[in-house]
Amino acid sequence: IGVARTFWALLMGHVVLVMPYVMRTTLASLSGFEISLEEAAQDLGATPFKTFFLVTLPLIKPGIVAGGLFAFIISWIDVEVAVFNSTPELITIPVKMFNYIQFNIDPIIAAVSAITIYVAIVTVLIIDLVVGIEKATTRSRD
């Protein structure tokens, strides 16, 4: 059908790979969700659109953020999907790193690995500021 070794094939491969992680964390955040909150918002005159963005989305935000983080990490370390769907014009950073390790011996990859670890740490800190690690890992029972 003409999508082999294109950007769309690469995107679909990664989406299929990470979708279970995103779904699982989002559904976990929905497990304790009380539908009465949505009903109350709609009883007070909110449209379904407003109800979703002002009630539902803030309550499931930790699950969505965690799923997005898992998706990024899994997609980042999955070289196989990228190798099979890449071309010389469409090559991902993990594939470049993999090829570089095969053909060169120098400490550049160690430096790039350290930078990715720093990026991961900064990402976790940003998530902590936006969502809150305590809020994302514990649930209050009022």
PDB file of C-alpha atoms in Angstrom:
ATOM      1  CA  ILE A   1       0.000   0.000   0.000  1.00  0.00           C
ATOM      2  CA  GLY A   2       3.012   2.273  -0.201  1.00  0.00           C
ATOM      3  CA  VAL A   3       3.676   3.049   3.467  1.00  0.00           C
ATOM      4  CA  ALA A   4       6.672   0.757   3.999  1.00  0.00           C
ATOM      5  CA  ARG A   5       9.769   2.591   5.194  1.00  0.00           C
ATOM      6  CA  THR A   6       8.060   5.959   5.490  1.00  0.00           C
ATOM      7  CA  PHE A   7       7.492   8.343   8.357  1.00  0.00           C
ATOM      8  CA  TRP A   8       3.936   6.998   8.738  1.00  0.00           C
ATOM      9  CA  ALA A   9       5.178   3.410   9.043  1.00  0.00           C
ATOM     10  CA  LEU A  10       7.665   4.492  11.688  1.00  0.00           C
ATOM     11  CA  LEU A  11       4.987   6.453  13.539  1.00  0.00           C
ATOM     12  CA  MET A  12       2.457   3.615  13.408  1.00  0.00           C
ATOM     13  CA  GLY A  13       5.068   1.107  14.599  1.00  0.00           C
ATOM     14  CA  HIS A  14       5.834   3.219  17.638  1.00  0.00           C
ATOM     15  CA  VAL A  15       2.158   3.960  18.332  1.00  0.00           C
ATOM     16  CA  VAL A  16       1.290   0.252  18.267  1.00  0.00           C
ATOM     17  CA  LEU A  17       4.239  -0.455  20.544  1.00  0.00           C
ATOM     18  CA  VAL A  18       3.456   2.186  23.196  1.00  0.00           C
ATOM     19  CA  MET A  19      -0.351   2.212  23.149  1.00  0.00           C
ATOM     20  CA  PRO A  20      -0.717  -0.480  25.870  1.00  0.00           C
ATOM     21  CA  TYR A  21       1.413   1.570  28.270  1.00  0.00           C
ATOM     22  CA  VAL A  22      -0.597   4.736  27.722  1.00  0.00           C
ATOM     23  CA  MET A  23      -3.922   2.900  27.931  1.00  0.00           C
ATOM     24  CA  ARG A  24      -2.950   1.058  31.098  1.00  0.00           C
ATOM     25  CA  THR A  25      -1.857   4.148  33.025  1.00  0.00           C
ATOM     26  CA  THR A  26      -4.820   6.202  31.837  1.00  0.00           C
ATOM     27  CA  LEU A  27      -7.300   3.448  32.696  1.00  0.00           C
ATOM     28  CA  ALA A  28      -5.642   3.067  36.099  1.00  0.00           C
ATOM     29  CA  SER A  29      -6.262   6.739  36.799  1.00  0.00           C
ATOM     30  CA  LEU A  30      -9.878   6.274  35.690  1.00  0.00           C
ATOM     31  CA  SER A  31     -10.446   3.276  37.979  1.00  0.00           C
ATOM     32  CA  GLY A  32     -11.358   5.389  41.004  1.00  0.00           C
ATOM     33  CA  PHE A  33     -13.067   8.105  39.009  1.00  0.00           C
ATOM     34  CA  GLU A  34     -16.491   9.051  40.289  1.00  0.00           C
ATOM     35  CA  ILE A  35     -19.001   9.657  37.500  1.00  0.00           C
ATOM     36  CA  SER A  36     -21.030  11.795  39.894  1.00  0.00           C
ATOM     37  CA  LEU A  37     -18.476  14.582  39.437  1.00  0.00           C
ATOM     38  CA  GLU A  38     -19.233  14.750  35.715  1.00  0.00           C
ATOM     39  CA  GLU A  39     -22.956  14.552  36.391  1.00  0.00           C
ATOM     40  CA  ALA A  40     -22.716  17.402  38.905  1.00  0.00           C
ATOM     41  CA  ALA A  41     -20.842  19.571  36.404  1.00  0.00           C
ATOM     42  CA  GLN A  42     -23.449  18.909  33.730  1.00  0.00           C
ATOM     43  CA  ASP A  43     -26.286  19.558  36.212  1.00  0.00           C
ATOM     44  CA  LEU A  44     -24.704  22.939  36.905  1.00  0.00           C
ATOM     45  CA  GLY A  45     -24.832  23.791  33.201  1.00  0.00           C
ATOM     46  CA  ALA A  46     -21.457  22.693  31.837  1.00  0.00           C
ATOM     47  CA  THR A  47     -21.372  21.336  28.297  1.00  0.00           C
ATOM     48  CA  PRO A  48     -19.843  17.891  27.725  1.00  0.00           C
ATOM     49  CA  PHE A  49     -16.776  19.634  26.250  1.00  0.00           C
ATOM     50  CA  LYS A  50     -16.337  21.832  29.345  1.00  0.00           C
ATOM     51  CA  THR A  51     -17.035  18.889  31.629  1.00  0.00           C
ATOM     52  CA  PHE A  52     -14.274  16.887  30.003  1.00  0.00           C
ATOM     53  CA  PHE A  53     -11.677  19.673  30.079  1.00  0.00           C
ATOM     54  CA  LEU A  54     -12.543  21.118  33.498  1.00  0.00           C
ATOM     55  CA  VAL A  55     -13.458  17.973  35.462  1.00  0.00           C
ATOM     56  CA  THR A  56     -12.360  14.733  33.820  1.00  0.00           C
ATOM     57  CA  LEU A  57      -9.019  15.751  32.301  1.00  0.00           C
ATOM     58  CA  PRO A  58      -7.567  17.281  35.501  1.00  0.00           C
ATOM     59  CA  LEU A  59      -8.460  14.109  37.400  1.00  0.00           C
ATOM     60  CA  ILE A  60      -6.824  11.749  34.909  1.00  0.00           C
ATOM     61  CA  LYS A  61      -3.870  14.036  34.122  1.00  0.00           C
ATOM     62  CA  PRO A  62      -1.376  12.021  36.230  1.00  0.00           C
ATOM     63  CA  GLY A  63      -2.215   8.856  34.290  1.00  0.00           C
ATOM     64  CA  ILE A  64      -1.906  10.606  30.951  1.00  0.00           C
ATOM     65  CA  VAL A  65       1.419  12.192  31.900  1.00  0.00           C
ATOM     66  CA  ALA A  66       2.771   8.876  33.201  1.00  0.00           C
ATOM     67  CA  GLY A  67       1.583   7.120  30.042  1.00  0.00           C
ATOM     68  CA  GLY A  68       3.222   9.764  27.890  1.00  0.00           C
ATOM     69  CA  LEU A  69       6.464   9.376  29.804  1.00  0.00           C
ATOM     70  CA  PHE A  70       6.344   5.594  29.448  1.00  0.00           C
ATOM     71  CA  ALA A  71       5.561   5.988  25.749  1.00  0.00           C
ATOM     72  CA  PHE A  72       8.533   8.274  25.222  1.00  0.00           C
ATOM     73  CA  ILE A  73      10.915   5.991  27.095  1.00  0.00           C
ATOM     74  CA  ILE A  74       9.736   2.815  25.362  1.00  0.00           C
ATOM     75  CA  SER A  75       9.805   4.515  21.970  1.00  0.00           C
ATOM     76  CA  TRP A  76      13.258   5.926  22.642  1.00  0.00           C
ATOM     77  CA  ILE A  77      14.856   2.592  23.544  1.00  0.00           C
ATOM     78  CA  ASP A  78      13.115   0.574  20.845  1.00  0.00           C
ATOM     79  CA  VAL A  79      15.702   0.436  18.097  1.00  0.00           C
ATOM     80  CA  GLU A  80      14.153  -2.513  16.255  1.00  0.00           C
ATOM     81  CA  VAL A  81      11.047  -0.711  14.975  1.00  0.00           C
ATOM     82  CA  ALA A  82      13.166   2.253  13.930  1.00  0.00           C
ATOM     83  CA  VAL A  83      15.757   0.074  12.169  1.00  0.00           C
ATOM     84  CA  PHE A  84      13.168  -1.753  10.112  1.00  0.00           C
ATOM     85  CA  ASN A  85      11.292   1.430   9.150  1.00  0.00           C
ATOM     86  CA  SER A  86      14.163   3.835   8.601  1.00  0.00           C
ATOM     87  CA  THR A  87      15.806   5.006   5.404  1.00  0.00           C
ATOM     88  CA  PRO A  88      18.948   7.098   4.895  1.00  0.00           C
ATOM     89  CA  GLU A  89      16.704  10.193   4.860  1.00  0.00           C
ATOM     90  CA  LEU A  90      14.573   9.066   7.820  1.00  0.00           C
ATOM     91  CA  ILE A  91      16.792   7.909  10.651  1.00  0.00           C
ATOM     92  CA  THR A  92      16.140   8.275  14.372  1.00  0.00           C
ATOM     93  CA  ILE A  93      18.659   9.184  17.055  1.00  0.00           C
ATOM     94  CA  PRO A  94      18.685   5.686  18.651  1.00  0.00           C
ATOM     95  CA  VAL A  95      19.435   4.153  15.229  1.00  0.00           C
ATOM     96  CA  LYS A  96      22.231   6.672  14.665  1.00  0.00           C
ATOM     97  CA  MET A  97      23.654   5.806  18.073  1.00  0.00           C
ATOM     98  CA  PHE A  98      23.372   2.077  17.348  1.00  0.00           C
ATOM     99  CA  ASN A  99      25.166   2.464  14.002  1.00  0.00           C
ATOM    100  CA  TYR A 100      27.817   4.682  15.560  1.00  0.00           C
ATOM    101  CA  ILE A 101      28.595   2.096  18.240  1.00  0.00           C
ATOM    102  CA  GLN A 102      28.993  -0.605  15.593  1.00  0.00           C
ATOM    103  CA  PHE A 103      31.525   1.287  13.507  1.00  0.00           C
ATOM    104  CA  ASN A 104      33.336   3.700  15.851  1.00  0.00           C
ATOM    105  CA  ILE A 105      35.148   3.446  19.145  1.00  0.00           C
ATOM    106  CA  ASP A 106      35.170   6.722  21.013  1.00  0.00           C
ATOM    107  CA  PRO A 107      33.483   8.279  24.063  1.00  0.00           C
ATOM    108  CA  ILE A 108      30.916  10.370  22.160  1.00  0.00           C
ATOM    109  CA  ILE A 109      28.164   7.803  22.759  1.00  0.00           C
ATOM    110  CA  ALA A 110      28.913   7.857  26.490  1.00  0.00           C
ATOM    111  CA  ALA A 111      28.484  11.640  26.442  1.00  0.00           C
ATOM    112  CA  VAL A 112      25.229  11.378  24.483  1.00  0.00           C
ATOM    113  CA  SER A 113      24.011   8.730  26.932  1.00  0.00           C
ATOM    114  CA  ALA A 114      24.811  11.019  29.845  1.00  0.00           C
ATOM    115  CA  ILE A 115      22.911  13.853  28.158  1.00  0.00           C
ATOM    116  CA  THR A 116      19.863  11.607  27.701  1.00  0.00           C
ATOM    117  CA  ILE A 117      20.018  10.696  31.382  1.00  0.00           C
ATOM    118  CA  TYR A 118      20.112  14.403  32.260  1.00  0.00           C
ATOM    119  CA  VAL A 119      17.161  15.035  29.962  1.00  0.00           C
ATOM    120  CA  ALA A 120      15.266  12.232  31.717  1.00  0.00           C
ATOM    121  CA  ILE A 121      16.032  13.757  35.122  1.00  0.00           C
ATOM    122  CA  VAL A 122      14.906  17.210  33.982  1.00  0.00           C
ATOM    123  CA  THR A 123      11.743  15.672  32.512  1.00  0.00           C
ATOM    124  CA  VAL A 124      10.911  13.998  35.818  1.00  0.00           C
ATOM    125  CA  LEU A 125      11.496  17.272  37.639  1.00  0.00           C
ATOM    126  CA  ILE A 126       9.214  19.117  35.220  1.00  0.00           C
ATOM    127  CA  ILE A 127       6.546  16.455  35.699  1.00  0.00           C
ATOM    128  CA  ASP A 128       6.945  16.876  39.438  1.00  0.00           C
ATOM    129  CA  LEU A 129       6.370  20.610  39.094  1.00  0.00           C
ATOM    130  CA  VAL A 130       3.398  20.249  36.727  1.00  0.00           C
ATOM    131  CA  VAL A 131       1.607  17.219  38.166  1.00  0.00           C
ATOM    132  CA  GLY A 132       3.327  16.552  41.447  1.00  0.00           C
ATOM    133  CA  ILE A 133       4.968  13.203  42.164  1.00  0.00           C
ATOM    134  CA  GLU A 134       3.128  12.860  45.473  1.00  0.00           C
ATOM    135  CA  LYS A 135      -0.192  13.633  43.805  1.00  0.00           C
ATOM    136  CA  ALA A 136       0.523  11.218  40.973  1.00  0.00           C
ATOM    137  CA  THR A 137       1.526   8.351  43.259  1.00  0.00           C
ATOM    138  CA  THR A 138      -1.004   8.720  46.090  1.00  0.00           C
ATOM    139  CA  ARG A 139      -4.732   9.181  46.136  1.00  0.00           C
ATOM    140  CA  SER A 140      -6.566  10.991  48.865  1.00  0.00           C
ATOM    141  CA  ARG A 141      -9.710   9.324  50.171  1.00  0.00           C
ATOM    142  CA  ASP A 142     -11.912  12.147  51.440  1.00  0.00           C
TER     143      ASP A 142
END
